[in-house]
mmCIF file of C-alpha atoms in Angstrom:
data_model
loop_
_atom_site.group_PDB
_atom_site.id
_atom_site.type_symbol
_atom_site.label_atom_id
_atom_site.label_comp_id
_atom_site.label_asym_id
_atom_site.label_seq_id
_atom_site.Cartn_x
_atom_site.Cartn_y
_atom_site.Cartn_z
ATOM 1 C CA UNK A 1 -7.576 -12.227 6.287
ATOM 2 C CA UNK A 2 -5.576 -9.729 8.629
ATOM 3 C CA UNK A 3 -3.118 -11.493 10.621
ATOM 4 C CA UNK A 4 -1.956 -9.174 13.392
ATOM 5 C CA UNK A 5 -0.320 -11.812 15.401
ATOM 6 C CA UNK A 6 2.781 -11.536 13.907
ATOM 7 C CA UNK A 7 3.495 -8.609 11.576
ATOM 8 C CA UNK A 8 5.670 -9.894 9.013
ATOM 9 C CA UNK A 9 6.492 -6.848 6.979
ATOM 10 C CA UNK A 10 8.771 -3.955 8.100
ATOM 11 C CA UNK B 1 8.412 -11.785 -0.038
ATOM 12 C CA UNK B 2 7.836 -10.449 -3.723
ATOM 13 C CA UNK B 3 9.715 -7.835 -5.721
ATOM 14 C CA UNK B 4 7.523 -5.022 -4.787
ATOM 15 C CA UNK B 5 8.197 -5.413 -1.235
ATOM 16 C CA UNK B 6 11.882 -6.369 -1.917
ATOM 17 C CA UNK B 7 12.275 -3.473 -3.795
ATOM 18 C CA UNK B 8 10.537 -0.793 -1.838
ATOM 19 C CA UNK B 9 12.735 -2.374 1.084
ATOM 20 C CA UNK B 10 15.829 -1.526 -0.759
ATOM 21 C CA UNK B 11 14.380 1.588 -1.474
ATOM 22 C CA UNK B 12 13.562 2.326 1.867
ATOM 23 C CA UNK B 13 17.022 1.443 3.011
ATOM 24 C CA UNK B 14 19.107 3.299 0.269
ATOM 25 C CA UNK B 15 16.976 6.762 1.389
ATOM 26 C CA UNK B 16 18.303 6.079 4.926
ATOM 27 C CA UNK B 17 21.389 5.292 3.748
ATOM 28 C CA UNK B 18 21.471 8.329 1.221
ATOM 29 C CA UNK B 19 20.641 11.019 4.521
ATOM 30 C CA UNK B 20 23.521 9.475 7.063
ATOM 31 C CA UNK B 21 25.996 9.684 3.708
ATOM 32 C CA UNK B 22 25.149 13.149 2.789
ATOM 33 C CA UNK B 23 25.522 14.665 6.572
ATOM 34 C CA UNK B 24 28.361 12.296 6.961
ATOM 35 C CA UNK B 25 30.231 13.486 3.937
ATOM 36 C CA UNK B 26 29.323 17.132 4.352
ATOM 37 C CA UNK B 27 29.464 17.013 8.189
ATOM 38 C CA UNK B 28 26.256 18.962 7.952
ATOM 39 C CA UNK B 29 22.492 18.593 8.372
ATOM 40 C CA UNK B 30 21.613 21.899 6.828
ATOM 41 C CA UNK B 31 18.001 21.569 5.078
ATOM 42 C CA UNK B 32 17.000 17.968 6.679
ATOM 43 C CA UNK B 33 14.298 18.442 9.737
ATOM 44 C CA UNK B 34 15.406 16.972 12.813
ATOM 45 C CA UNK B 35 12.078 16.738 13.586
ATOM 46 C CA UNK B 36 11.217 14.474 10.936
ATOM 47 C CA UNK B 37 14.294 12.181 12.152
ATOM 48 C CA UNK B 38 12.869 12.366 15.506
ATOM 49 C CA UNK B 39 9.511 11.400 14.490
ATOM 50 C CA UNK B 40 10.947 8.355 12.783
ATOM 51 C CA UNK B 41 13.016 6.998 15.879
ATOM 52 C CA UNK B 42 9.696 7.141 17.666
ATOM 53 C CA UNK B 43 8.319 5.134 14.818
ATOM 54 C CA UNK B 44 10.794 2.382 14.492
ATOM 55 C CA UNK B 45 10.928 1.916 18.231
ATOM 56 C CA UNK B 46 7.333 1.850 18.365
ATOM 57 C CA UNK B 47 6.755 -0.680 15.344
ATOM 58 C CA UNK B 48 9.878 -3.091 16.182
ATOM 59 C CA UNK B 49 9.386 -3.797 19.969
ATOM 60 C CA UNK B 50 8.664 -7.203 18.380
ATOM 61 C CA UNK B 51 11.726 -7.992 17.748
ATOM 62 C CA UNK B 52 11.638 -11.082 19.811
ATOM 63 C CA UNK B 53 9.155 -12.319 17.512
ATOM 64 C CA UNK B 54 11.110 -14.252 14.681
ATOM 65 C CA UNK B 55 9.993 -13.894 11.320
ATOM 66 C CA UNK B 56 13.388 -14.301 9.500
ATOM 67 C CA UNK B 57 16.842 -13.071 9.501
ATOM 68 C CA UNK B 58 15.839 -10.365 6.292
ATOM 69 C CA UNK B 59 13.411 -9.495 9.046
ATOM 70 C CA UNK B 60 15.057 -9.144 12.362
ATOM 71 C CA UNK B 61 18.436 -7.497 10.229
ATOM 72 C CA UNK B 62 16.478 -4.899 8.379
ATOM 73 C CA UNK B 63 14.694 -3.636 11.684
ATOM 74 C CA UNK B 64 17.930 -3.644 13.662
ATOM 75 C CA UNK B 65 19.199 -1.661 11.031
ATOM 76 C CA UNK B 66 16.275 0.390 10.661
ATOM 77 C CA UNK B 67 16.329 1.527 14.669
ATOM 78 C CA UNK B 68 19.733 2.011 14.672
ATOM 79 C CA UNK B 69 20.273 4.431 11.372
ATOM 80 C CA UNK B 70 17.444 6.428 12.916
ATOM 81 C CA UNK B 71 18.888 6.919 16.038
ATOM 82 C CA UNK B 72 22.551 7.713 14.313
ATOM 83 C CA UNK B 73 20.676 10.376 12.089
ATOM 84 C CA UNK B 74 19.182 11.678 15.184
ATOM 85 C CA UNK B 75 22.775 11.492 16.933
ATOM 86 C CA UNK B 76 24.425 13.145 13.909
ATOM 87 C CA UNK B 77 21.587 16.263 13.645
ATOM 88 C CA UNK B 78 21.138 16.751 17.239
ATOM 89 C CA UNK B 79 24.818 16.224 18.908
ATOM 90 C CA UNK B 80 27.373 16.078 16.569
ATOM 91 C CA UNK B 81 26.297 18.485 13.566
ATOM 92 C CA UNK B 82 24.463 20.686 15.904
ATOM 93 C CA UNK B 83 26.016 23.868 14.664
ATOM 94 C CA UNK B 84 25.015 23.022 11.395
ATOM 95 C CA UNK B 85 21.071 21.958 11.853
ATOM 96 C CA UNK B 86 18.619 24.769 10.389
ATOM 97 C CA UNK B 87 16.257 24.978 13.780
ATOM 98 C CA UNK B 88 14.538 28.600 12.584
ATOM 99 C CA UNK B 89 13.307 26.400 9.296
ATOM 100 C CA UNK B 90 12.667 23.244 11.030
ATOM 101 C CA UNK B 91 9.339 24.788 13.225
ATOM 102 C CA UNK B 92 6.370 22.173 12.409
ATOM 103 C CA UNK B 93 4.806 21.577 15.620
ATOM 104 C CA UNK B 94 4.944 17.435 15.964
ATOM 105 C CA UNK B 95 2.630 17.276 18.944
ATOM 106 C CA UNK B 96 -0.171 17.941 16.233
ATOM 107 C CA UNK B 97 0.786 14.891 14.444
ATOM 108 C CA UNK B 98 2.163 12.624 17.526
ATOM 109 C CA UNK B 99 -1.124 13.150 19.300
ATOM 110 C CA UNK B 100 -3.803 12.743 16.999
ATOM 111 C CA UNK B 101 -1.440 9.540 15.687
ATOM 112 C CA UNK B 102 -1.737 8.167 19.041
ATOM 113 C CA UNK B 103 -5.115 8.789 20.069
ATOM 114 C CA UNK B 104 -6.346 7.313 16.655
ATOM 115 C CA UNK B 105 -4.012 4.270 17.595
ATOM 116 C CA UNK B 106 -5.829 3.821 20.871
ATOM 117 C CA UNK B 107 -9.412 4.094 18.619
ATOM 118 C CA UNK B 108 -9.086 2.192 15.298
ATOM 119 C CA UNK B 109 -6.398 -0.672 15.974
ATOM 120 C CA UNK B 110 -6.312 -4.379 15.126
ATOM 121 C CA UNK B 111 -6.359 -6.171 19.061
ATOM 122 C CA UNK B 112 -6.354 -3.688 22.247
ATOM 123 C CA UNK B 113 -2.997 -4.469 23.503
ATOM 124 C CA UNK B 114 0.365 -2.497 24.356
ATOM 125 C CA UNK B 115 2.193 -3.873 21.483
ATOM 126 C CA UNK B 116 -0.586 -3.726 18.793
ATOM 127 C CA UNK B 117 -1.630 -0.259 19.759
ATOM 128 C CA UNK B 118 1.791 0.657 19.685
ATOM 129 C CA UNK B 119 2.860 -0.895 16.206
ATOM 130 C CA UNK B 120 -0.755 0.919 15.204
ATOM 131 C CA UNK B 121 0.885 3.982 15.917
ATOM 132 C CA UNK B 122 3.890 3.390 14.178
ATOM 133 C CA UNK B 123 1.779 3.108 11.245
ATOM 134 C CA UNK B 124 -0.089 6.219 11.469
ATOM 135 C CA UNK B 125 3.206 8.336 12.773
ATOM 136 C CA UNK B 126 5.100 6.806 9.665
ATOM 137 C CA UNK B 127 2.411 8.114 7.513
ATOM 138 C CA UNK B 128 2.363 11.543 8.095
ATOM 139 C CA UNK B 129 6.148 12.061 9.827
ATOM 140 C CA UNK B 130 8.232 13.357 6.530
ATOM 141 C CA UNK B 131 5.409 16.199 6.845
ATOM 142 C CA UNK B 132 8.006 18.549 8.882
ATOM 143 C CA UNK B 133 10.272 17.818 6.116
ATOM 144 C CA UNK B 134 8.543 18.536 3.567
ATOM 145 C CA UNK B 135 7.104 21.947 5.621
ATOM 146 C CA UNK B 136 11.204 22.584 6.055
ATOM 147 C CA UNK B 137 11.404 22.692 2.121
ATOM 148 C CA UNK B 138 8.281 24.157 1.313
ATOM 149 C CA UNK B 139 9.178 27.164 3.524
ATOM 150 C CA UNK B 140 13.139 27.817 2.249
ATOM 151 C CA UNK B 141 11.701 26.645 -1.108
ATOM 152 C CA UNK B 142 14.118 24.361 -2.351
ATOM 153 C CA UNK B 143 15.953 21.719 -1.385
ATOM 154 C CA UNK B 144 19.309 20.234 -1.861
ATOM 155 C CA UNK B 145 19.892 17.863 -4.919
ATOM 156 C CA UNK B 146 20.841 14.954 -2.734
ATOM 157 C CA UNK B 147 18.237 15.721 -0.263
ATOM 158 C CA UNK B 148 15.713 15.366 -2.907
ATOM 159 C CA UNK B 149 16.802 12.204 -3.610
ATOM 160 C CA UNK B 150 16.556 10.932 0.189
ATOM 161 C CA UNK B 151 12.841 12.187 -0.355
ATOM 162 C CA UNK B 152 12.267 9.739 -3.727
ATOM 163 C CA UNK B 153 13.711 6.955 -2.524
ATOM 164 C CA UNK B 154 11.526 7.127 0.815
ATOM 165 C CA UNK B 155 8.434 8.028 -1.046
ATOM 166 C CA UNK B 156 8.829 5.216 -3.367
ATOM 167 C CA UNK B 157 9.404 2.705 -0.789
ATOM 168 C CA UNK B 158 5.730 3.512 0.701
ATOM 169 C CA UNK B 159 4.556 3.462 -3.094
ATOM 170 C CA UNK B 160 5.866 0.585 -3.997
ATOM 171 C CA UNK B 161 4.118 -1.557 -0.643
ATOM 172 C CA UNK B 162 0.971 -0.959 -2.018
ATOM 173 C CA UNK B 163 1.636 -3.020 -4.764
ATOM 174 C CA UNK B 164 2.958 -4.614 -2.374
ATOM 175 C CA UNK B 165 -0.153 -5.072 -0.560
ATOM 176 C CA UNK B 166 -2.045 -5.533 -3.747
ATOM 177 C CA UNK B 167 -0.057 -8.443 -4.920
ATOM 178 C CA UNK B 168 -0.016 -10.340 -1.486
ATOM 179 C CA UNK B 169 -4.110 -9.768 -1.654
ATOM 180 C CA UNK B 170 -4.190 -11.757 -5.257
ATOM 181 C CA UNK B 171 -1.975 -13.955 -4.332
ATOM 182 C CA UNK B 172 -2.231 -14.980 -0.462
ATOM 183 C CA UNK B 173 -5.916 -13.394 0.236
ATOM 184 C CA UNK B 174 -3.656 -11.438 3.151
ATOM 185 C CA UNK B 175 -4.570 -7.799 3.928
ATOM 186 C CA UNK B 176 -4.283 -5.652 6.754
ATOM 187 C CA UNK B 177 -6.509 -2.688 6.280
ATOM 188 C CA UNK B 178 -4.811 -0.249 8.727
ATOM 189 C CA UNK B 179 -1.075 -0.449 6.915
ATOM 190 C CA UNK B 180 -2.849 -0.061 3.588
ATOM 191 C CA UNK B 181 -4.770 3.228 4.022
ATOM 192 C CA UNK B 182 -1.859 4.685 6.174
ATOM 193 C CA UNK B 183 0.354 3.802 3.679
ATOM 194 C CA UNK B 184 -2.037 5.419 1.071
ATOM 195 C CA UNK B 185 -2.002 8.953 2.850
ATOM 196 C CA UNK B 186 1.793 8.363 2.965
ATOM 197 C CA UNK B 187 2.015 8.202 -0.664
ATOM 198 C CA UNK B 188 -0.033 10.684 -1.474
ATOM 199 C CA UNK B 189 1.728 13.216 0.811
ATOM 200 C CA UNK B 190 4.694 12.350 -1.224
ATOM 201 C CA UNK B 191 2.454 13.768 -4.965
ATOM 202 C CA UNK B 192 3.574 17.042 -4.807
ATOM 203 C CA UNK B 193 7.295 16.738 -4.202
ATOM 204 C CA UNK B 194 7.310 13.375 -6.907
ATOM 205 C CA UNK B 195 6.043 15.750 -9.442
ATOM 206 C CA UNK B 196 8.381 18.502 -9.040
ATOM 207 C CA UNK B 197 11.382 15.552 -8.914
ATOM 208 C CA UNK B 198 10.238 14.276 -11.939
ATOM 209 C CA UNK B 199 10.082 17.651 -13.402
ATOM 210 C CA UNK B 200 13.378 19.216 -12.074
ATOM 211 C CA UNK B 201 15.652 17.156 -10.301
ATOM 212 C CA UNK B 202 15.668 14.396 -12.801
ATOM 213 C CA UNK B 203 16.452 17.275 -15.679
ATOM 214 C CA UNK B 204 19.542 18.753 -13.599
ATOM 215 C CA UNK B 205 17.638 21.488 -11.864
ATOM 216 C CA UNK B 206 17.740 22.441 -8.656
ATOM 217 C CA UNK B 207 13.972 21.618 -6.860
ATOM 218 C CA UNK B 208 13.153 25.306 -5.747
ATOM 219 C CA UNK B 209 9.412 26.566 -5.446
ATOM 220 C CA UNK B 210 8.248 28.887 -7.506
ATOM 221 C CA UNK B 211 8.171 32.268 -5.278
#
């Protein structure tokens, strides 16, 4: 799924 | 973290590292687009106003360094180079890709809030923001050897996220639509100017348009 809590790449 | 990411980080960061190096060394900016290195301040502030969330040190260090080489370049081009920046060449009018990026931010995003709609922009300003670059060398037609090679290494680094982004959907069922068809249309803005690297720069020639 799209996590777009914490956006982990740069 | 996988190699494809890793790499097109390292990618990402030798292209800014390549642009500060070659107006350092030359103390001039001639042929780069200040706009461009505008457009990608805006982007990096944009995308890393969550800082203050901690993913990892890679993480927080690589966006640090990210905001602050763009501002530098921006420094260097604007203030300290001045004399030496190509403003008749650099003319693509940003407010036609700002805009649009914005208002398609506030439309298609992932969660209605100021940070989310702002990293959304990020992501659709980073896609199309080398485009006054690439409008800069399409209109002297050619560019410098070394400024070519600031354009490969940042093209790649988009490139090589989508396999990025197709690896962490095998492997970790993770996916996040909007990065992946930005990054798409970032590639494939990039075709064009890959094909005449591969083609010229990479066999000693100098990348110039044909008339």
């Amino acid at each position: 799924s799209s996590d777009f809590d914490i956006h982990d790449e740069l | 973290m996988n190699i494809f990411r890793l790499v097109g980080d390292l990618s990402h960061l030798l292209a800014i590292i390549i642009l500060l190096l070659k107006i350092w060394k030359t103390r001039s900016c001639a042929g780069i687009s200040g706009k461009s290195q505008i457009l990608f301040a805006i982007v990096y502030t944009s995308r890393y106003l969550d800082l203050p969330n901690f993913v990892s040190m890679y993480n927080t260090l690589m966006k640090i360094v990210f905001i602050a080489a763009s501002y530098a370049t921006v420094y260097l081009i604007y203030m300290k180079f001045k004399a030496t920046y190509d403003h008749n060449h650099d003319t693509f009018r940003v407010e036609f890709l700002v805009l649009p990026s914005f208002v398609l931010a506030l439309l298609i995003n992932h969660d209605f809030t100021v940070l989310e709609v702002l990293w959304t922009f990020s992501i659709y300003m980073e896609s199309v923001a080398i485009l006054p670059q690439l409008f800069m060398v399409s209109k002297t037609g050619e560019a410098e050897s070394i400024t070519s090679h600031y354009l490969f290494a940042l093209g790649s680094y988009r490139a090589l996220y989508i396999l990025n982004w197709i690896y962490r959907y095998t492997t970790e069922d993770h996916y996040d639509l909007i990065a992946i068809v930005a990054g798409i249309v970032q590639t494939v803005l990039y075709c064009d100017f890959f094909y005449l690297y591969i083609t010229k720069v990479l066999k000693g020639k100098k990348l110039q348009l044909p008339a």
